[in-house]
Coordinates of C-alpha atoms in Angstrom, one line a residue:
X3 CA 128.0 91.4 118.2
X4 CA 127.2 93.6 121.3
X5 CA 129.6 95.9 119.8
X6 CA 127.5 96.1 116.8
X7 CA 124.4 96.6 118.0
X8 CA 125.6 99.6 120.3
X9 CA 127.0 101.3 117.0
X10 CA 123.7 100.8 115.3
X11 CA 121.9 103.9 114.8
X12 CA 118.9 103.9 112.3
X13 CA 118.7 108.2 111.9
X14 CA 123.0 107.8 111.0
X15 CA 123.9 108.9 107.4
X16 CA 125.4 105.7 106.7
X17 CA 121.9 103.6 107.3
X18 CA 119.7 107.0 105.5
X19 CA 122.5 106.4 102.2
X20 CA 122.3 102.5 102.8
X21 CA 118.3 102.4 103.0
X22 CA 118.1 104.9 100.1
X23 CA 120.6 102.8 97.7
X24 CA 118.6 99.6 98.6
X25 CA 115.2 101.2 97.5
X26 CA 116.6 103.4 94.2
X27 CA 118.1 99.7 93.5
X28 CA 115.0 97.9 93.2
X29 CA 113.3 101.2 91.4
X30 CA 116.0 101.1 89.1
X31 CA 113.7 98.8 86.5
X32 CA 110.9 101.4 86.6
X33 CA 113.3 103.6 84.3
X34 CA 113.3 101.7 81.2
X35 CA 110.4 102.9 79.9
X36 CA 112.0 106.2 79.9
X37 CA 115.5 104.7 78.1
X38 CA 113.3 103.4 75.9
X39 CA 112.1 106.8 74.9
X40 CA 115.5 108.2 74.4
X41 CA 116.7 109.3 71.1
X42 CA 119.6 106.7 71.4
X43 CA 120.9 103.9 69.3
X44 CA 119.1 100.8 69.8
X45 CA 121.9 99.0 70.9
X46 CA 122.8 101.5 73.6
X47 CA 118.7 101.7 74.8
X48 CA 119.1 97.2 74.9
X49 CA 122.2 97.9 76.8
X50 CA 121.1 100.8 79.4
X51 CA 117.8 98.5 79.8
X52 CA 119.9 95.5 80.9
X53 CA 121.9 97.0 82.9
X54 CA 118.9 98.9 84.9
X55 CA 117.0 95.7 84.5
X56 CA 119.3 92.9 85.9
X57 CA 122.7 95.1 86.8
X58 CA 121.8 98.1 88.6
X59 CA 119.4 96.2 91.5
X60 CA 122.5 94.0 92.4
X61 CA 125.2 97.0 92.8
X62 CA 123.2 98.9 94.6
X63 CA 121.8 96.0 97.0
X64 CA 125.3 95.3 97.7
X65 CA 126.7 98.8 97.8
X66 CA 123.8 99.5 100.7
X67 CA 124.3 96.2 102.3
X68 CA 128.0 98.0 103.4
X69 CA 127.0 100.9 103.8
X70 CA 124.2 99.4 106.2
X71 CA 126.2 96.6 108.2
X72 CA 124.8 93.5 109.3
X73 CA 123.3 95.4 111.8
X74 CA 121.2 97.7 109.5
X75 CA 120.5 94.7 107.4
X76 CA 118.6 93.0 109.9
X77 CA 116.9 95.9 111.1
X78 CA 115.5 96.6 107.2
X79 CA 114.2 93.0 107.0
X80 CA 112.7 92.6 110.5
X81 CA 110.9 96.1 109.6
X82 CA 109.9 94.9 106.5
X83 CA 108.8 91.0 107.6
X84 CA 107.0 93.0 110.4
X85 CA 105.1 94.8 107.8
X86 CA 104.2 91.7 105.5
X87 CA 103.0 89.9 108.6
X88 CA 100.2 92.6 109.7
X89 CA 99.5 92.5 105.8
X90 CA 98.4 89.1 105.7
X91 CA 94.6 88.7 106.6
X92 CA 93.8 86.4 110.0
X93 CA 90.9 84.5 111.2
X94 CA 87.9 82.8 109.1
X95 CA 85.4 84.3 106.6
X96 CA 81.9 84.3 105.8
X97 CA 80.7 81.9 103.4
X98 CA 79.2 84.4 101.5
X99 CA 82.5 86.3 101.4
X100 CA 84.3 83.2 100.4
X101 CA 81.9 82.7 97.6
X102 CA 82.5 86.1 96.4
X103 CA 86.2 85.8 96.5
X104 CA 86.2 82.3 94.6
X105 CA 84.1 84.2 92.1
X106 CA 86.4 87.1 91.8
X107 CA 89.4 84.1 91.5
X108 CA 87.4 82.4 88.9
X109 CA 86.7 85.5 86.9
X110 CA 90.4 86.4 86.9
X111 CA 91.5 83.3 85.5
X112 CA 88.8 83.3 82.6
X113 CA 90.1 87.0 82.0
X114 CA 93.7 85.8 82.0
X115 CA 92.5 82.9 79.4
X116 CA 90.3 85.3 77.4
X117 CA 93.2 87.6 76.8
X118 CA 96.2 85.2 76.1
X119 CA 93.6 82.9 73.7
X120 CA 91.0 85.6 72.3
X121 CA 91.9 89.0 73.2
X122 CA 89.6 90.2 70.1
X123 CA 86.6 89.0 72.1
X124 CA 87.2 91.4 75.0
X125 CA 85.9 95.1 74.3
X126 CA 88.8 97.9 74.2
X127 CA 91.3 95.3 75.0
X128 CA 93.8 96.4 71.9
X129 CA 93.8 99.8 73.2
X130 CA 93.0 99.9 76.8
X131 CA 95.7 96.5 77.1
X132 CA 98.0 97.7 79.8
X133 CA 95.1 99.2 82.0
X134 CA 93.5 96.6 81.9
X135 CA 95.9 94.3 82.9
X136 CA 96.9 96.7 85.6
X137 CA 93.3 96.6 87.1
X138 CA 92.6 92.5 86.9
X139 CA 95.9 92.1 88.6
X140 CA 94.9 94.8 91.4
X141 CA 91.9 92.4 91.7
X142 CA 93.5 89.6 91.9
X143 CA 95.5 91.3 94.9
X144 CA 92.2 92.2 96.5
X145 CA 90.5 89.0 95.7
X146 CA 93.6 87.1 98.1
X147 CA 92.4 89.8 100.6
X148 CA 88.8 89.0 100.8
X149 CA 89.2 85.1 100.6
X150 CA 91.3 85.6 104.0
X151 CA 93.7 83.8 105.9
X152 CA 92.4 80.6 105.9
X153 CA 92.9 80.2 102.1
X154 CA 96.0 81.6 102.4
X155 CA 97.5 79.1 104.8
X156 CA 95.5 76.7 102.0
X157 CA 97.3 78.5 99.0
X158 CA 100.7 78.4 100.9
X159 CA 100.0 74.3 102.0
X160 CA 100.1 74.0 97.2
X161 CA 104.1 74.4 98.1
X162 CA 104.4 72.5 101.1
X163 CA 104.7 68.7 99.7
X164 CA 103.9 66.9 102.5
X165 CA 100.7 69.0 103.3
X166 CA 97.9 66.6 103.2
X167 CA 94.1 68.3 102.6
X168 CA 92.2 68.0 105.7
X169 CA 88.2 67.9 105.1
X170 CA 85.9 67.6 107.5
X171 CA 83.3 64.2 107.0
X172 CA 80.5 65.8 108.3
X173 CA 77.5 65.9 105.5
X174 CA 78.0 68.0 102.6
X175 CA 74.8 69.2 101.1
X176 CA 74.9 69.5 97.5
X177 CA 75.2 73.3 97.2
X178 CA 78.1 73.4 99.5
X179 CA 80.4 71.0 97.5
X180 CA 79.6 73.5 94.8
X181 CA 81.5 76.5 96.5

């Protein structure tokens, strides 16, 4: 193990290679769109779009995984952990912010209803679809943001099951039960 970690070098050529068949791995399913486009037989466009969808992200994960070594393995996910962690708002909100974000929440479900059960009632949907989609679900994103860590550690406590709900019994007025 010492041994390992003394041969460890994250600037080597094997862990640059390693890291950059990890990444073009998991970029591999961005390329469909462009096999789709190609002037091929649609059988060779299904297969190329399988393979980049569900074969490609597996060879090359595993093809950087020896290239990397344990040691460069754990390195990567530590990095990468490290960054999720400092992602991940701390500390309580405002009520008015929490208001805010349940309303931004609220809004992105009735979108999501409104354009699985009536798309025809949304304005532009048919030909703005795709952007559309793209910006409600960058909302969404932000709206987990402003709600903060609190309701994450409450959104996280949905897959925990025995996480019991924990309310405080001091009087509730009747606008604060609301939101």
């Amino acid at each position: 193990m010492d041994e390992d970690k003394e041969q460890f070098n994250p600037k080597s050529w094997r862990f640059c290679l390693g890291l950059f068949l990890f990444i073009f791995g998991w970029v591999c399913p961005l390329f469909i769109p462009l096999v789709t486009n190609l002037n091929l037989e649609t059988a060779t466009k299904a297969f190329l779009s399988g393979f980049l969808l569900i074969g490609a992200p597996e060879i090359f994960s595993v093809l950087s995984i020896i290239l990397l070594g344990k040691p460069g393995y754990v390195y990567i996910k530590n990095k990468a952990f490290s960054l999720l962690k400092r992602a991940v708002p701390r500390g309580e909100v405002s009520r008015t912010r929490y208001r805010f974000g349940l309303m931004l929440l609220l809004l992105h479900i009735i979108y999501a209803y409104l354009t699985f059960y009536a798309p025809d009632l949304i304005m532009w949907y048919a030909e703005n679809r795709i952007t559309m989609n793209i910006i409600a679900d960058f909302l969404f994103i932000v709206t987990l943001f402003v709600l903060g860590g609190e309701f994450w550690e409450k959104l996280r406590a949905l897959f925990i099951y025995d996480a019991k709900a924990n309310i405080p019994k001091t009087q509730v007025n009747s606008t604060d039960s609301l939101l």
